Short mmCIF file of C-alpha atoms in Angstrom, two decimals:
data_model
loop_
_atom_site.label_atom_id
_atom_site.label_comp_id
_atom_site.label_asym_id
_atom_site.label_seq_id
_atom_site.Cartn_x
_atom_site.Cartn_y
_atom_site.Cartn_z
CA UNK M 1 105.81 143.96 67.46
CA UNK M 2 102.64 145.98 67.68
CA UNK M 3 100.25 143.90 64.91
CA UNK M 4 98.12 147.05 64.91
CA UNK M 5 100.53 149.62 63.55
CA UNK M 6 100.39 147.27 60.31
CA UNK M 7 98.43 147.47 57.25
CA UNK M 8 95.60 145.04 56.09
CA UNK M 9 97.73 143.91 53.77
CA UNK M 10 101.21 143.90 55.48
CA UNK M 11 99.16 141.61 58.55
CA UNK M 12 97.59 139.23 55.77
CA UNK M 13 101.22 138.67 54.35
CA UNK M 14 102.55 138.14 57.98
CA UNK M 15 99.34 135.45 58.66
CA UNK M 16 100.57 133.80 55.03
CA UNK M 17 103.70 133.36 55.86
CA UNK M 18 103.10 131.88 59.20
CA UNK M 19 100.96 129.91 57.39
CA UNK M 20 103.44 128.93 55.22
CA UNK M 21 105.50 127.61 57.75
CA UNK M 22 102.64 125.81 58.97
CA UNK M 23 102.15 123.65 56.11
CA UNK M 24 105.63 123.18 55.42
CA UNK M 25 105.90 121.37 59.00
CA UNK M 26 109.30 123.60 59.86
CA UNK M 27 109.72 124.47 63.03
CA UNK M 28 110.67 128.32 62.86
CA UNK M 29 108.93 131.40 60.95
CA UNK M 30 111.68 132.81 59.15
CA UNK M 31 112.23 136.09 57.13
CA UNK M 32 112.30 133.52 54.10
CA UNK M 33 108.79 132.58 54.58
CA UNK M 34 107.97 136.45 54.48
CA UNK M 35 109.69 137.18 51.47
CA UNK M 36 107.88 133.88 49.71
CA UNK M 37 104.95 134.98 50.18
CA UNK M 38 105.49 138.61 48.98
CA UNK M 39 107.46 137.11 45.98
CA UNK M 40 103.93 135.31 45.37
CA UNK M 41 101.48 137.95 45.67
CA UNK M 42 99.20 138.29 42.83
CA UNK M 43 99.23 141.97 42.70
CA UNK M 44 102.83 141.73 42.07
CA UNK M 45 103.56 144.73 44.90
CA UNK M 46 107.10 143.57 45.75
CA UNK M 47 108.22 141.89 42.24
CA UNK M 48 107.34 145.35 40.60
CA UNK M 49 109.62 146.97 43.05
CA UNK M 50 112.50 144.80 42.75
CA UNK M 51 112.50 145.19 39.47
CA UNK M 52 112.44 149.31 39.50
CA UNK M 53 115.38 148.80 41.82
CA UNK M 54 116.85 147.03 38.63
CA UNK M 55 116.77 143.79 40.33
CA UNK M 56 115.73 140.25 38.80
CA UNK M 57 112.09 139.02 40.85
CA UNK M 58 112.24 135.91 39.27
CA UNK M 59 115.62 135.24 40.17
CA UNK M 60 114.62 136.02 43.54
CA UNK M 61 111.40 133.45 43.55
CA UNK M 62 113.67 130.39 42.17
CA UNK M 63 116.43 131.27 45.04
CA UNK M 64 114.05 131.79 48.38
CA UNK M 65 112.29 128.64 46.99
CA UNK M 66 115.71 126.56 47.53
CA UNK M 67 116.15 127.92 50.69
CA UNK M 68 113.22 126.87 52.18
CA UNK M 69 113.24 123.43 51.22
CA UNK M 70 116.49 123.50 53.18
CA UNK M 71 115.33 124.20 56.29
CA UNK M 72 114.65 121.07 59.01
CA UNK M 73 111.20 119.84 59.24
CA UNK M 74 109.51 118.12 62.26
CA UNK M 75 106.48 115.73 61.73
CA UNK M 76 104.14 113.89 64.60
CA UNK M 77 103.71 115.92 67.81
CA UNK M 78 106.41 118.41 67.06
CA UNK M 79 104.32 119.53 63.65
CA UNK M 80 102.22 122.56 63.55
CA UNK M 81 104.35 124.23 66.35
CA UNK M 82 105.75 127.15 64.69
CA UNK M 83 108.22 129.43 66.54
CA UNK M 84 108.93 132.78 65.88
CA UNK M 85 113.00 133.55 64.37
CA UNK M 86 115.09 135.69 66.16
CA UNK M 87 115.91 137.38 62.84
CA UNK M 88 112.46 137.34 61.72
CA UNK M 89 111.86 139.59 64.88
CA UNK M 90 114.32 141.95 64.10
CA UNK M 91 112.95 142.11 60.59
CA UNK M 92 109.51 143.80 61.87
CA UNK M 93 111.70 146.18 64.16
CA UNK M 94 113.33 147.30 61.10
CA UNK M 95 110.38 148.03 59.02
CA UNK M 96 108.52 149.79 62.06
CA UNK M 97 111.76 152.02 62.47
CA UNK M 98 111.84 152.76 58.87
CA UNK M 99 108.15 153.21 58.54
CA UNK M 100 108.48 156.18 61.71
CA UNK M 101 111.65 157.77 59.77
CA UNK M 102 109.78 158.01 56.25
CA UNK M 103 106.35 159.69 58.94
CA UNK M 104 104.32 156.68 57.91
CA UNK M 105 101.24 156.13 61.15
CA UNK M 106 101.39 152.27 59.61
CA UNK M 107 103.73 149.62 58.51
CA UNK M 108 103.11 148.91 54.64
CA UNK M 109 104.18 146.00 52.54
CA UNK M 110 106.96 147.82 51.13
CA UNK M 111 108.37 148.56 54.10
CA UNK M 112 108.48 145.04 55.12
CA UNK M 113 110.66 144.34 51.77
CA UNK M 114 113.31 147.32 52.85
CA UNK M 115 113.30 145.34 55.86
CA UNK M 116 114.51 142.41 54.49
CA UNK M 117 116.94 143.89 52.15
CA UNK M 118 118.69 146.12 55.48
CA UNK M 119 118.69 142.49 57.51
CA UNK M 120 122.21 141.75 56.73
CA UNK M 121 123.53 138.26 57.29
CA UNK M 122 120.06 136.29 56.36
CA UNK M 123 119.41 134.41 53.36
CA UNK M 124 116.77 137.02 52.26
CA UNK M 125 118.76 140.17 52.23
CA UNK M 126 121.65 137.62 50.40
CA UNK M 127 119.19 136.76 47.88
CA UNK M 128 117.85 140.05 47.02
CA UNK M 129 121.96 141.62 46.93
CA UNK M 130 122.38 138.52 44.83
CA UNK M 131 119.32 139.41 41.98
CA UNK M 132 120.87 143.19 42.14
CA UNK M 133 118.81 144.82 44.79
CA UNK M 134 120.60 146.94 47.57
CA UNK M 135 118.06 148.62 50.41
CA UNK M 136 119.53 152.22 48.92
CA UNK M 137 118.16 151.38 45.74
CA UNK M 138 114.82 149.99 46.79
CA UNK M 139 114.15 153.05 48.59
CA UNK M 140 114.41 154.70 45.44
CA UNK M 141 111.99 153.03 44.11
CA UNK M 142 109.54 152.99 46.88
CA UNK M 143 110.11 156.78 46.89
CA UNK M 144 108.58 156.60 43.43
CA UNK M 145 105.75 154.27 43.68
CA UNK M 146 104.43 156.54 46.96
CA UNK M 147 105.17 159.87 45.03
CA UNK M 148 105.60 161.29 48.41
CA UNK M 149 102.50 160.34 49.96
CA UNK M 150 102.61 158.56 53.84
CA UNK M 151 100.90 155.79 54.99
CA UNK M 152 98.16 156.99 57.38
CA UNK M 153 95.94 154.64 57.09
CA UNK M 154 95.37 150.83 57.50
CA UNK M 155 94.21 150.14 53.45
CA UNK M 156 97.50 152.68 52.44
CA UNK M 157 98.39 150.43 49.75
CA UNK M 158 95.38 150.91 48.00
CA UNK M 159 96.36 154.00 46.68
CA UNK M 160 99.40 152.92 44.78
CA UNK M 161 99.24 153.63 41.57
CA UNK M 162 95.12 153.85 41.45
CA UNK M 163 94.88 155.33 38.11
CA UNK M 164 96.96 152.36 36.24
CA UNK M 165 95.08 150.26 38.27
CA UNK M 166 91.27 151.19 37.44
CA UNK M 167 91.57 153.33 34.30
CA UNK M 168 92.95 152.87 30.80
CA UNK M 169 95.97 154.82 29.36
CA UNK M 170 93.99 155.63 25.49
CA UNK M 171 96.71 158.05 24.81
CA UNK M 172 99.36 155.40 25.03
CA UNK M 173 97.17 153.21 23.28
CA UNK M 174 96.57 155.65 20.52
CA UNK M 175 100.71 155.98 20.04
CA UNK M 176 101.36 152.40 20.27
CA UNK M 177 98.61 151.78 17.48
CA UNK M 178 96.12 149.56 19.66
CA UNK M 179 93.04 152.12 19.26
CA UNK M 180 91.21 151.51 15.84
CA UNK M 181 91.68 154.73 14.10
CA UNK M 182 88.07 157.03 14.08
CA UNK M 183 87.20 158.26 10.24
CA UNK M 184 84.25 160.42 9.11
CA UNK M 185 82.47 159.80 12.61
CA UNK M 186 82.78 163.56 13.54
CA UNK M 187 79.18 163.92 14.00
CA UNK M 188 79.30 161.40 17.12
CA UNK M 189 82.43 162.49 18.30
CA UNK M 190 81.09 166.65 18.47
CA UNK M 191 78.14 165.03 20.31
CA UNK M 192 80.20 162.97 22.79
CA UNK M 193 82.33 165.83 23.65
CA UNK M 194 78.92 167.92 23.93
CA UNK M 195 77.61 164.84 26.56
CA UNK M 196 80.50 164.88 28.28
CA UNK M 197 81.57 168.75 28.86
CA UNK M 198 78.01 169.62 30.50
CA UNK M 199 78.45 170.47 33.62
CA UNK M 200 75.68 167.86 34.85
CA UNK M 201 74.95 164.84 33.33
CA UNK M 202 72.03 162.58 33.34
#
């Protein structure tokens, strides 16, 4: 595993999930404690995409959640000794291979989750068949997020869906009926589109 070929964010979910296992006192790093903490992530990255692979995220959460608190713990001198899985290993091979056939130059956080769906025979890739998700299917809706832009460099996710992100949809608002309609204002409204169609502003 080559830390560097992943993104900001794809290294601070790996760190997380370490950490994760950390605090939980269990004595592996397991894919599980990946997927937790992408289930988890505020920006909702990974439950937006199992969901546009017509999957069920919170049916995902509740499961990975059970399966954690089944795994062995270790207090007193064996605590805070973390090892690295086998499968958890093969998990980041995945995503780099599948980050190299899609021409990506970095390892996202998406790639990560394809990852877990393709590792067959874990409790991760179980519990994502399980809410409806298959890795063919994900793709898909990776495919649609990136709009066929690569991830060349290390802040790639940043660019996802930008526009949702920092601007407001007023043409959707105006059909769904949450803009106030504008009446006998067309004075201000000739003068705003006056303002705003110079070619320089001050």
């Amino acid at each position: 595993m080559e830390f560097d070929k992943y993104t900001e964010r794809a290294r601070g979910f790996i760190q997380s999930a370490q950490g994760l296992a950390v605090r939980s006192n269990h004595l592996r790093f397991t894919p599980e404690h990946l997927f937790k903490v992408l289930l988890d992530d505020e920006g909702g990255l990974c439950a937006n995409l199992i969901q546009s692979a017509g999957g069920n995220p919170a049916s995902a959460r509740e499961r990975i959640a059970a399966e954690l608190a089944k795994l062995p713990t270790a207090t007193g001198s064996g605590g805070g000794q973390v090892y690295l899985d086998a499968t958890t290993g093969r998990v980041f091979e995945t995503a780099e291979t599948a980050a190299e056939k899609a021409g990506d130059g970095f390892v996202t956080v998406e790639r990560l989750l394809l990852a877990l769906a393709l590792s067959t025979g874990t409790p991760s890739a179980q519990i994502l068949a399980d809410a409806g998700v298959t890795p063919q299917t994900l793709n898909q809706a990776i495919e649609a997020l990136r709009k066929g832009r690569t991830a060349d460099s290390a802040s790639a996710e940043d660019t996802y869906d930008a526009l949702n992100k920092y601007a407001s949809d007023l043409t959707e608002q105006a059909r769904s009926g949450k803009l106030d309609p504008v009446i006998g204002r067309d004075e201000e409204i000739r003068r705003t589109i006056q303002v705003l169609s110079r070619r320089t502003k001050n």
